[in-house]
PDB file of C-alpha atoms and ligand atoms in Angstrom:
ATOM      1  CA  MET Y   1     122.359  38.409 109.503  1.00 43.00           C
ATOM      2  CA  THR Y   2     125.777  40.055 109.351  1.00 42.00           C
ATOM      3  CA  ASN Y   3     126.479  41.862 106.327  1.00 43.00           C
ATOM      4  CA  SER Y   4     128.282  39.204 104.799  1.00 40.00           C
ATOM      5  CA  ALA Y   5     124.706  37.585 104.176  1.00 40.00           C
ATOM      6  CA  CYS Y   6     124.068  40.144 101.653  1.00 46.00           C
ATOM      7  CA  TYR Y   7     125.784  39.747  98.465  1.00 44.00           C
ATOM      8  CA  ILE Y   8     127.284  42.274  96.218  1.00 45.00           C
ATOM      9  CA  GLU Y   9     126.277  42.482  92.878  1.00 47.00           C
ATOM     10  CA  GLN Y  10     128.363  45.593  91.841  1.00 54.00           C
ATOM     11  CA  PRO Y  11     130.345  48.045  93.731  1.00 60.00           C
ATOM     12  CA  ASN Y  12     128.535  50.631  96.135  1.00 71.00           C
ATOM     13  CA  LEU Y  13     125.486  48.475  96.376  1.00 84.00           C
ATOM     14  CA  ALA Y  14     124.378  45.842  99.092  1.00 90.00           C
ATOM     15  CA  MET Y  15     121.680  43.512  97.645  1.00 91.00           C
ATOM     16  CA  ILE Y  16     119.110  41.825 100.144  1.00 93.00           C
ATOM     17  CA  GLY Y  17     116.910  38.945  98.809  1.00 91.00           C
ATOM     18  CA  PRO Y  18     113.272  37.561 100.139  1.00 90.00           C
ATOM     19  CA  GLN Y  19     115.063  35.045 102.142  1.00 89.00           C
ATOM     20  CA  GLN Y  20     117.091  37.852 104.369  1.00 89.00           C
ATOM     21  CA  PHE Y  21     114.400  40.323 104.003  1.00 91.00           C
ATOM     22  CA  ASP Y  22     112.326  39.122 107.075  1.00 88.00           C
ATOM     23  CA  SER Y  23     115.287  39.429 109.280  1.00 91.00           C
ATOM     24  CA  VAL Y  24     116.578  42.894 108.477  1.00 94.00           C
ATOM     25  CA  THR Y  25     116.942  45.126 111.423  1.00 95.00           C
ATOM     26  CA  THR Y  26     117.415  49.028 111.064  1.00 97.00           C
ATOM     27  CA  GLY Y  27     120.632  48.719 112.373  1.00 96.00           C
ATOM     28  CA  LEU Y  28     121.915  46.256 109.883  1.00 95.00           C
ATOM     29  CA  LEU Y  29     120.396  48.739 106.995  1.00 96.00           C
ATOM     30  CA  TYR Y  30     122.036  51.684 108.531  1.00 97.00           C
ATOM     31  CA  SER Y  31     125.367  49.715 108.703  1.00 95.00           C
ATOM     32  CA  LEU Y  32     124.821  48.519 104.745  1.00 94.00           C
ATOM     33  CA  LEU Y  33     124.045  52.080 103.971  1.00 95.00           C
ATOM     34  CA  GLY Y  34     127.075  53.437 105.732  1.00 95.00           C
ATOM     35  CA  GLU Y  35     129.036  50.998 103.590  1.00 94.00           C
ATOM     36  CA  TYR Y  36     127.715  50.951 100.118  1.00 94.00           C
ATOM     37  CA  GLY Y  37     125.239  53.717 100.144  1.00 96.00           C
ATOM     38  CA  VAL Y  38     122.766  51.868  98.342  1.00 96.00           C
ATOM     39  CA  VAL Y  39     120.716  48.890  99.348  1.00 96.00           C
ATOM     40  CA  LEU Y  40     118.788  46.829  97.006  1.00 95.00           C
ATOM     41  CA  PHE Y  41     116.000  44.739  98.088  1.00 96.00           C
ATOM     42  CA  ARG Y  42     115.556  42.357  95.229  1.00 95.00           C
ATOM     43  CA  GLY Y  43     111.792  41.230  94.580  1.00 94.00           C
ATOM     44  CA  CYS Y  44     111.063  41.883  98.307  1.00 93.00           C
ATOM     45  CA  MET Y  45     107.933  44.418  98.189  1.00 94.00           C
ATOM     46  CA  ARG Y  46     104.165  43.604  97.718  1.00 91.00           C
ATOM     47  CA  GLY Y  47     102.472  47.009  97.196  1.00 92.00           C
ATOM     48  CA  PRO Y  48     102.491  50.484  98.266  1.00 91.00           C
ATOM     49  CA  GLU Y  49     101.055  50.036 101.872  1.00 92.00           C
ATOM     50  CA  ALA Y  50     103.606  47.540 102.646  1.00 93.00           C
ATOM     51  CA  PHE Y  51     106.286  49.959 101.292  1.00 94.00           C
ATOM     52  CA  SER Y  52     104.913  52.693 103.306  1.00 92.00           C
ATOM     53  CA  ASN Y  53     104.911  50.571 106.483  1.00 92.00           C
ATOM     54  CA  PHE Y  54     108.551  49.591 105.686  1.00 95.00           C
ATOM     55  CA  VAL Y  55     109.666  53.151 105.387  1.00 94.00           C
ATOM     56  CA  ALA Y  56     107.937  54.054 108.553  1.00 92.00           C
ATOM     57  CA  SER Y  57     109.548  51.167 110.711  1.00 94.00           C
ATOM     58  CA  HIS Y  58     113.073  51.970 109.689  1.00 95.00           C
ATOM     59  CA  SER Y  59     112.954  55.984 110.165  1.00 94.00           C
ATOM     60  CA  SER Y  60     112.618  58.277 113.005  1.00 93.00           C
ATOM     61  CA  ARG Y  61     109.998  60.458 110.747  1.00 89.00           C
ATOM     62  CA  LEU Y  62     109.099  60.811 107.113  1.00 86.00           C
ATOM     63  CA  SER Y  63     109.059  63.634 104.947  1.00 82.00           C
ATOM     64  CA  LEU Y  64     107.147  64.272 101.614  1.00 73.00           C
ATOM     65  CA  ASP Y  65     107.456  65.921  98.498  1.00 69.00           C
ATOM     66  CA  PRO Y  66     104.330  68.876  98.276  1.00 64.00           C
ATOM     67  CA  ALA Y  67     104.229  68.453  94.758  1.00 65.00           C
ATOM     68  CA  ARG Y  68     103.252  64.897  94.660  1.00 68.00           C
ATOM     69  CA  THR Y  69     100.424  62.996  95.592  1.00 68.00           C
ATOM     70  CA  MET Y  70     100.589  61.009  98.574  1.00 70.00           C
ATOM     71  CA  VAL Y  71      99.870  57.094  98.566  1.00 72.00           C
ATOM     72  CA  ALA Y  72      99.131  55.004 101.508  1.00 67.00           C
ATOM     73  CA  GLY Y  73     100.762  57.254 104.185  1.00 69.00           C
ATOM     74  CA  ALA Y  74     104.533  57.479 102.900  1.00 71.00           C
ATOM     75  CA  ALA Y  75     104.422  56.799  99.501  1.00 77.00           C
ATOM     76  CA  GLN Y  76     104.331  59.106  96.437  1.00 79.00           C
ATOM     77  CA  LEU Y  77     104.056  57.857  93.014  1.00 79.00           C
ATOM     78  CA  VAL Y  78     106.785  59.368  90.682  1.00 80.00           C
ATOM     79  CA  ASP Y  79     105.189  60.901  88.227  1.00 68.00           C
ATOM     80  CA  ALA Y  80     107.539  63.647  86.629  1.00 65.00           C
ATOM     81  CA  GLY Y  81     107.046  63.194  82.875  1.00 75.00           C
ATOM     82  CA  VAL Y  82     109.192  61.300  80.267  1.00 83.00           C
ATOM     83  CA  ASP Y  83     112.234  63.338  79.745  1.00 84.00           C
ATOM     84  CA  ALA Y  84     115.730  62.234  81.588  1.00 87.00           C
ATOM     85  CA  VAL Y  85     116.380  63.903  84.935  1.00 88.00           C
ATOM     86  CA  GLY Y  86     119.841  64.697  86.011  1.00 91.00           C
ATOM     87  CA  LEU Y  87     121.582  63.786  89.083  1.00 95.00           C
ATOM     88  CA  HIS Y  88     120.754  65.418  92.484  1.00 95.00           C
ATOM     89  CA  CYS Y  89     119.619  64.565  96.114  1.00 96.00           C
ATOM     90  CA  GLU Y  90     116.244  64.391  96.518  1.00 92.00           C
ATOM     91  CA  ASN Y  91     114.895  68.097  97.752  1.00 89.00           C
ATOM     92  CA  GLY Y  92     118.825  68.742  98.392  1.00 92.00           C
ATOM     93  CA  ASN Y  93     118.087  72.137  97.123  1.00 89.00           C
ATOM     94  CA  SER Y  94     115.799  73.049 100.010  1.00 87.00           C
ATOM     95  CA  PRO Y  95     116.038  72.775 103.952  1.00 85.00           C
ATOM     96  CA  PHE Y  96     113.849  70.189 104.015  1.00 86.00           C
ATOM     97  CA  TRP Y  97     116.538  67.927 102.710  1.00 92.00           C
ATOM     98  CA  PRO Y  98     115.900  63.978 104.023  1.00 94.00           C
ATOM     99  CA  ASP Y  99     118.445  61.807 104.815  1.00 96.00           C
ATOM    100  CA  ILE Y 100     117.024  58.501 103.071  1.00 97.00           C
ATOM    101  CA  THR Y 101     115.153  58.731  99.753  1.00 96.00           C
ATOM    102  CA  TRP Y 102     113.286  55.433  98.816  1.00 96.00           C
ATOM    103  CA  PHE Y 103     112.064  53.824  95.623  1.00 96.00           C
ATOM    104  CA  TYR Y 104     109.684  50.934  95.223  1.00 96.00           C
ATOM    105  CA  CYS Y 105     109.231  49.713  91.818  1.00 95.00           C
ATOM    106  CA  ALA Y 106     105.655  47.634  91.421  1.00 94.00           C
ATOM    107  CA  ASP Y 107     106.101  47.457  87.743  1.00 93.00           C
ATOM    108  CA  ALA Y 108     109.539  47.543  85.939  1.00 93.00           C
ATOM    109  CA  PRO Y 109     110.311  48.627  82.524  1.00 90.00           C
ATOM    110  CA  ARG Y 110     111.223  45.982  80.102  1.00 89.00           C
ATOM    111  CA  LYS Y 111     113.676  48.336  78.346  1.00 86.00           C
ATOM    112  CA  GLY Y 112     115.423  51.225  79.561  1.00 84.00           C
ATOM    113  CA  SER Y 113     113.609  54.053  81.727  1.00 88.00           C
ATOM    114  CA  GLN Y 114     115.854  53.410  84.582  1.00 91.00           C
ATOM    115  CA  THR Y 115     116.191  55.145  87.859  1.00 93.00           C
ATOM    116  CA  THR Y 116     120.007  56.036  88.217  1.00 94.00           C
ATOM    117  CA  VAL Y 117     122.234  56.196  91.010  1.00 95.00           C
ATOM    118  CA  CYS Y 118     125.894  57.831  91.350  1.00 96.00           C
ATOM    119  CA  ASP Y 119     128.045  57.764  94.610  1.00 96.00           C
ATOM    120  CA  GLY Y 120     129.278  61.008  95.651  1.00 97.00           C
ATOM    121  CA  GLU Y 121     132.435  59.477  97.397  1.00 96.00           C
ATOM    122  CA  VAL Y 122     133.687  58.041  94.133  1.00 95.00           C
ATOM    123  CA  VAL Y 123     132.767  61.558  92.253  1.00 97.00           C
ATOM    124  CA  LEU Y 124     134.631  63.472  94.813  1.00 97.00           C
ATOM    125  CA  ALA Y 125     137.758  61.095  94.531  1.00 97.00           C
ATOM    126  CA  GLN Y 126     137.855  61.581  90.892  1.00 97.00           C
ATOM    127  CA  LEU Y 127     137.472  65.357  90.978  1.00 98.00           C
ATOM    128  CA  SER Y 128     140.697  67.328  90.086  1.00 98.00           C
ATOM    129  CA  GLU Y 129     142.406  69.402  92.698  1.00 98.00           C
ATOM    130  CA  SER Y 130     141.310  72.743  91.571  1.00 98.00           C
ATOM    131  CA  CYS Y 131     137.432  71.655  91.275  1.00 98.00           C
ATOM    132  CA  ARG Y 132     137.461  70.260  94.326  1.00 98.00           C
ATOM    133  CA  SER Y 133     138.891  73.227  96.439  1.00 98.00           C
ATOM    134  CA  PHE Y 134     136.407  75.307  94.544  1.00 98.00           C
ATOM    135  CA  PHE Y 135     133.436  73.468  96.096  1.00 98.00           C
ATOM    136  CA  GLU Y 136     135.174  73.200  99.227  1.00 97.00           C
ATOM    137  CA  GLU Y 137     135.981  77.095  99.401  1.00 97.00           C
ATOM    138  CA  ASN Y 138     132.483  78.242  97.804  1.00 97.00           C
ATOM    139  CA  ASP Y 139     129.017  77.191  99.027  1.00 97.00           C
ATOM    140  CA  ILE Y 140     126.420  76.718  96.437  1.00 96.00           C
ATOM    141  CA  ARG Y 141     123.001  78.635  96.570  1.00 95.00           C
ATOM    142  CA  TYR Y 142     119.924  77.777  95.198  1.00 94.00           C
ATOM    143  CA  SER Y 143     116.900  80.504  94.697  1.00 93.00           C
ATOM    144  CA  ARG Y 144     113.460  79.867  93.666  1.00 90.00           C
ATOM    145  CA  THR Y 145     109.767  80.743  94.071  1.00 91.00           C
ATOM    146  CA  VAL Y 146     107.300  78.210  95.545  1.00 91.00           C
ATOM    147  CA  PRO Y 147     103.578  79.058  95.158  1.00 93.00           C
ATOM    148  CA  GLY Y 148     101.167  78.759  97.953  1.00 93.00           C
ATOM    149  CA  PRO Y 149      99.579  75.592  97.804  1.00 92.00           C
ATOM    150  CA  LYS Y 150     102.882  73.640  97.742  1.00 89.00           C
ATOM    151  CA  TRP Y 151     104.773  75.471 100.953  1.00 90.00           C
ATOM    152  CA  ARG Y 152     101.220  75.590 102.634  1.00 92.00           C
ATOM    153  CA  ARG Y 153     100.700  71.904 102.182  1.00 87.00           C
ATOM    154  CA  LEU Y 154     104.468  71.141 103.576  1.00 85.00           C
ATOM    155  CA  VAL Y 155     103.992  73.051 106.551  1.00 88.00           C
ATOM    156  CA  CYS Y 156     100.897  71.254 107.326  1.00 87.00           C
ATOM    157  CA  HIS Y 157     102.803  68.136 107.275  1.00 81.00           C
ATOM    158  CA  TYR Y 158     105.648  69.281 109.635  1.00 81.00           C
ATOM    159  CA  THR Y 159     103.150  70.853 111.820  1.00 84.00           C
ATOM    160  CA  PRO Y 160     101.443  68.472 114.584  1.00 81.00           C
ATOM    161  CA  GLY Y 161      97.341  69.752 114.616  1.00 84.00           C
ATOM    162  CA  LEU Y 162      97.671  71.955 111.691  1.00 85.00           C
ATOM    163  CA  ASP Y 163      95.967  70.007 108.576  1.00 86.00           C
ATOM    164  CA  ASP Y 164      94.034  72.885 106.991  1.00 91.00           C
ATOM    165  CA  PRO Y 165      96.258  74.740 104.422  1.00 92.00           C
ATOM    166  CA  ALA Y 166      94.100  77.740 104.440  1.00 93.00           C
ATOM    167  CA  LEU Y 167      94.871  78.305 108.017  1.00 92.00           C
ATOM    168  CA  VAL Y 168      98.818  78.371 107.623  1.00 92.00           C
ATOM    169  CA  LEU Y 169     100.576  81.655 108.511  1.00 91.00           C
ATOM    170  CA  ILE Y 170     104.026  82.488 106.978  1.00 90.00           C
ATOM    171  CA  ASP Y 171     105.232  82.438 110.550  1.00 90.00           C
ATOM    172  CA  ASP Y 172     104.516  78.628 110.867  1.00 89.00           C
ATOM    173  CA  LEU Y 173     107.097  78.138 107.755  1.00 89.00           C
ATOM    174  CA  LEU Y 174     109.491  80.190 109.331  1.00 87.00           C
ATOM    175  CA  ARG Y 175     109.235  78.150 112.598  1.00 84.00           C
ATOM    176  CA  ASN Y 176     109.784  74.935 110.836  1.00 81.00           C
ATOM    177  CA  VAL Y 177     113.108  76.371 109.246  1.00 82.00           C
ATOM    178  CA  ALA Y 178     114.337  78.358 111.749  1.00 64.00           C
ATOM    179  CA  GLU Y 179     116.769  75.813 113.001  1.00 57.00           C
ATOM    180  CA  GLY Y 180     118.180  75.567 109.456  1.00 60.00           C
ATOM    181  CA  ALA Y 181     121.126  77.820 108.643  1.00 69.00           C
ATOM    182  CA  GLY Y 182     121.659  79.319 105.178  1.00 87.00           C
ATOM    183  CA  THR Y 183     117.945  79.743 104.118  1.00 89.00           C
ATOM    184  CA  THR Y 184     116.487  83.302 103.571  1.00 90.00           C
ATOM    185  CA  ILE Y 185     112.687  83.335 102.953  1.00 91.00           C
ATOM    186  CA  SER Y 186     110.518  86.286 101.480  1.00 92.00           C
ATOM    187  CA  TYR Y 187     106.707  86.230 101.078  1.00 93.00           C
ATOM    188  CA  ASP Y 188     104.625  88.062  98.689  1.00 95.00           C
ATOM    189  CA  PRO Y 189     101.193  88.464 100.106  1.00 94.00           C
ATOM    190  CA  LYS Y 190      99.400  89.552  96.964  1.00 96.00           C
ATOM    191  CA  THR Y 191     100.747  86.353  94.885  1.00 96.00           C
ATOM    192  CA  ASP Y 192     101.199  83.746  98.325  1.00 95.00           C
ATOM    193  CA  GLU Y 193     104.309  82.835  96.681  1.00 95.00           C
ATOM    194  CA  ILE Y 194     107.533  82.516  98.908  1.00 93.00           C
ATOM    195  CA  GLY Y 195     110.859  83.255  97.446  1.00 93.00           C
ATOM    196  CA  TYR Y 196     113.642  81.680  99.223  1.00 90.00           C
ATOM    197  CA  SER Y 197     117.299  80.833  98.638  1.00 93.00           C
ATOM    198  CA  PHE Y 198     119.261  78.000 100.317  1.00 94.00           C
ATOM    199  CA  VAL Y 199     122.905  78.179 101.055  1.00 95.00           C
ATOM    200  CA  VAL Y 200     124.732  74.665 101.405  1.00 96.00           C
ATOM    201  CA  SER Y 201     128.151  73.005 100.344  1.00 97.00           C
ATOM    202  CA  ALA Y 202     128.193  70.530  97.128  1.00 98.00           C
ATOM    203  CA  ILE Y 203     130.213  68.324  99.466  1.00 98.00           C
ATOM    204  CA  GLN Y 204     128.331  66.515 102.303  1.00 97.00           C
ATOM    205  CA  ARG Y 205     129.247  64.456 104.963  1.00 97.00           C
ATOM    206  CA  SER Y 206     126.700  61.822 105.567  1.00 95.00           C
ATOM    207  CA  SER Y 207     125.959  60.404 108.857  1.00 95.00           C
ATOM    208  CA  PHE Y 208     125.676  56.958 107.686  1.00 97.00           C
ATOM    209  CA  SER Y 209     129.148  56.865 106.480  1.00 95.00           C
ATOM    210  CA  ASP Y 210     130.768  59.638 108.316  1.00 95.00           C
ATOM    211  CA  ARG Y 211     132.800  60.413 104.968  1.00 96.00           C
ATOM    212  CA  GLY Y 212     132.835  63.147 102.683  1.00 96.00           C
ATOM    213  CA  ALA Y 213     130.737  63.083  99.333  1.00 98.00           C
ATOM    214  CA  PHE Y 214     130.066  65.428  96.145  1.00 98.00           C
ATOM    215  CA  ALA Y 215     126.233  65.403  96.759  1.00 98.00           C
ATOM    216  CA  ASN Y 216     124.059  68.269  95.690  1.00 97.00           C
ATOM    217  CA  SER Y 217     121.568  69.073  93.280  1.00 95.00           C
ATOM    218  CA  ILE Y 218     123.499  71.236  90.800  1.00 95.00           C
ATOM    219  CA  LEU Y 219     122.723  69.155  88.088  1.00 92.00           C
ATOM    220  CA  GLY Y 220     119.256  68.066  88.745  1.00 80.00           C
ATOM    221  CA  PRO Y 221     116.246  69.892  86.904  1.00 67.00           C
ATOM    222  CA  SER Y 222     113.038  70.736  89.093  1.00 62.00           C
ATOM    223  CA  PHE Y 223     110.371  69.068  87.300  1.00 59.00           C
ATOM    224  CA  ASN Y 224     107.521  69.898  89.927  1.00 61.00           C
ATOM    225  CA  TYR Y 225     108.937  73.315  90.355  1.00 65.00           C
ATOM    226  CA  GLU Y 226     110.269  76.592  88.955  1.00 68.00           C
ATOM    227  CA  LYS Y 227     113.908  75.500  88.022  1.00 77.00           C
ATOM    228  CA  PRO Y 228     115.918  77.077  90.888  1.00 85.00           C
ATOM    229  CA  LEU Y 229     118.659  79.714  90.016  1.00 91.00           C
ATOM    230  CA  ILE Y 230     121.810  77.859  91.082  1.00 94.00           C
ATOM    231  CA  ASP Y 231     125.266  80.146  91.836  1.00 95.00           C
ATOM    232  CA  THR Y 232     127.547  80.561  94.688  1.00 96.00           C
ATOM    233  CA  ALA Y 233     126.981  82.189  98.290  1.00 94.00           C
ATOM    234  CA  SER Y 234     128.595  85.302  97.069  1.00 94.00           C
ATOM    235  CA  GLY Y 235     126.595  85.503  94.058  1.00 94.00           C
ATOM    236  CA  ALA Y 236     129.246  84.712  91.638  1.00 96.00           C
ATOM    237  CA  PRO Y 237     128.517  81.691  88.963  1.00 96.00           C
ATOM    238  CA  ILE Y 238     129.550  78.439  89.024  1.00 96.00           C
ATOM    239  CA  PRO Y 239     132.619  78.345  86.735  1.00 97.00           C
ATOM    240  CA  GLU Y 240     131.767  76.705  83.234  1.00 95.00           C
ATOM    241  CA  LYS Y 241     134.855  74.613  83.375  1.00 97.00           C
ATOM    242  CA  PHE Y 242     133.839  73.150  86.665  1.00 97.00           C
ATOM    243  CA  LEU Y 243     130.428  72.401  85.520  1.00 95.00           C
ATOM    244  CA  ALA Y 244     131.736  70.536  82.697  1.00 95.00           C
ATOM    245  CA  GLU Y 245     134.150  68.652  84.866  1.00 97.00           C
ATOM    246  CA  ILE Y 246     131.184  67.390  87.233  1.00 96.00           C
ATOM    247  CA  GLU Y 247     129.241  66.538  84.357  1.00 95.00           C
ATOM    248  CA  THR Y 248     131.794  64.274  82.959  1.00 96.00           C
ATOM    249  CA  VAL Y 249     133.114  62.750  86.003  1.00 97.00           C
ATOM    250  CA  THR Y 250     129.132  62.138  87.555  1.00 96.00           C
ATOM    251  CA  ALA Y 251     128.316  60.465  84.288  1.00 94.00           C
ATOM    252  CA  ARG Y 252     131.415  58.029  84.300  1.00 94.00           C
ATOM    253  CA  ALA Y 253     130.128  57.017  87.904  1.00 94.00           C
ATOM    254  CA  THR Y 254     126.280  56.903  87.160  1.00 94.00           C
ATOM    255  CA  ARG Y 255     124.798  53.233  87.215  1.00 92.00           C
ATOM    256  CA  PRO Y 256     121.395  52.216  86.669  1.00 93.00           C
ATOM    257  CA  VAL Y 257     119.231  50.338  89.625  1.00 93.00           C
ATOM    258  CA  GLY Y 258     118.543  47.614  86.669  1.00 92.00           C
ATOM    259  CA  TRP Y 259     114.845  47.331  88.260  1.00 94.00           C
ATOM    260  CA  GLN Y 260     112.894  44.141  88.535  1.00 94.00           C
ATOM    261  CA  ASP Y 261     109.163  43.997  89.549  1.00 95.00           C
ATOM    262  CA  HIS Y 262     108.688  44.204  93.272  1.00 96.00           C
ATOM    263  CA  ASP Y 263     112.097  45.517  94.026  1.00 96.00           C
ATOM    264  CA  MET Y 264     112.810  48.577  96.446  1.00 97.00           C
ATOM    265  CA  VAL Y 265     116.122  50.666  96.796  1.00 97.00           C
ATOM    266  CA  MET Y 266     117.122  52.735 100.112  1.00 97.00           C
ATOM    267  CA  ILE Y 267     119.344  55.451  99.012  1.00 97.00           C
ATOM    268  CA  ASP Y 268     121.753  57.450 101.428  1.00 97.00           C
ATOM    269  CA  ASN Y 269     120.435  61.244 100.489  1.00 97.00           C
ATOM    270  CA  ARG Y 270     123.446  62.747 101.636  1.00 97.00           C
ATOM    271  CA  ARG Y 271     126.145  60.624  99.600  1.00 97.00           C
ATOM    272  CA  VAL Y 272     124.512  59.176  96.569  1.00 97.00           C
ATOM    273  CA  MET Y 273     122.741  61.419  93.860  1.00 97.00           C
ATOM    274  CA  HIS Y 274     119.903  59.922  91.729  1.00 96.00           C
ATOM    275  CA  GLY Y 275     118.492  60.560  88.626  1.00 94.00           C
ATOM    276  CA  ARG Y 276     116.793  58.871  85.694  1.00 91.00           C
ATOM    277  CA  GLU Y 277     117.246  57.987  82.129  1.00 90.00           C
ATOM    278  CA  ALA Y 278     114.159  59.069  79.750  1.00 87.00           C
ATOM    279  CA  ILE Y 279     111.368  56.563  79.772  1.00 87.00           C
ATOM    280  CA  CYS Y 280     110.630  54.676  76.606  1.00 84.00           C
ATOM    281  CA  ASP Y 281     108.543  52.030  78.351  1.00 83.00           C
ATOM    282  CA  THR Y 282     105.346  53.029  79.817  1.00 80.00           C
ATOM    283  CA  ARG Y 283     105.238  49.759  81.952  1.00 84.00           C
ATOM    284  CA  ARG Y 284     106.925  51.676  84.582  1.00 88.00           C
ATOM    285  CA  ARG Y 285     105.197  52.123  88.159  1.00 91.00           C
ATOM    286  CA  ILE Y 286     107.449  53.526  90.756  1.00 92.00           C
ATOM    287  CA  TYR Y 287     107.032  55.062  94.005  1.00 93.00           C
ATOM    288  CA  ASN Y 288     109.195  57.115  96.083  1.00 92.00           C
ATOM    289  CA  ALA Y 289     109.202  57.893 100.057  1.00 93.00           C
ATOM    290  CA  LEU Y 290     111.389  60.483 101.878  1.00 93.00           C
ATOM    291  CA  SER Y 291     112.624  60.075 105.556  1.00 94.00           C
ATOM    292  CA  TYR Y 292     114.989  60.905 108.429  1.00 94.00           C
ATOM    293  CA  ARG Y 293     117.163  58.567 110.321  1.00 94.00           C
TER     294      ARG Y 293
HETATM  295 FE1  FE2 P   1     114.407  62.564  92.562  1.00 97.70          FE
END
C-alpha cells in the first residue's frame, strides 16, 4: 500500500479504513505520521487487547502515565474528569516525553465530548515574529512535585527486574533521567515526594517530520497531578501577550477528531498537541497508549 491508498478527509490527517488496515506496515505509518502528524484508523480496532498489541507491534518500547490504570499491557483508560482539557503534548512537561500518543475509541460520544488535535507546524507558521522569537530564545520550565506512589511506579515500568514500588530508591529514578538534559530533581524523604523542574524548548523538531513545530504543554492543565508552575528557564514569566497570542492561534488551528466507534488515532507527540472538549455525553470510552518510535 502506498500513501495515496489512504484518503484524506481534512488537512493534516491521514485516514486508513478497515480494507487497508491489515496491510499497514510500521514504515508506512511513520511516513504518514511524518507527512500529516495524525493518522486516523476509521472503525478498525476491536477491544483494548487488540489496541495494546497494535501499539506494541509498531513501537520500539511503551511508556505509561503512572497516574492511570493500565489495561491489557499498554492501554490506559482516559478518566480525567468531565471538564475541557487544554492542548498539550502527552507527558510533554516531563523527561518521560513519548514520541507517539495513541487513542482508541471503544464507544464514541454522540455529541460533543471530542478529543481535539492541533498541528504545531501550523501554529508555528502563524505566530507573530516577536512571539516566535521569544520562544526560540527562551526555553520553558515546568516545575512540580510528584508523590511517592506515582514516581515509584514509573521507575518500576522503566527498570527491568524491579517490580515492587516499595523497593525503589531515589537513585533508581535518577538513573532513568540521567541522560535527559534540563531535568533537576530533589527528594524529600519525610514526604517521599520528589520536586522536579524540566527545561525544554516550546518549539520541537519531530523525528517523524524533521520540521519544527510549536509543540508543548503550556496550555494544558495537569488533571492527575499537581498543576505545574510554568515559566522560563531564566525564572522570568512568559509574557501575558504571548500567552494570549498562543491561545488565539492554537484555538484557530484546533480540530475535533470526530470519533466513531472502533476508531483509533496515532499522533506525533512532538508535533501535534491534543486536548478535549468538555464531556457532555457519558457514552464515551476512550483508551490511551504512549510509546516510542
Ligand atoms: Fe493528554
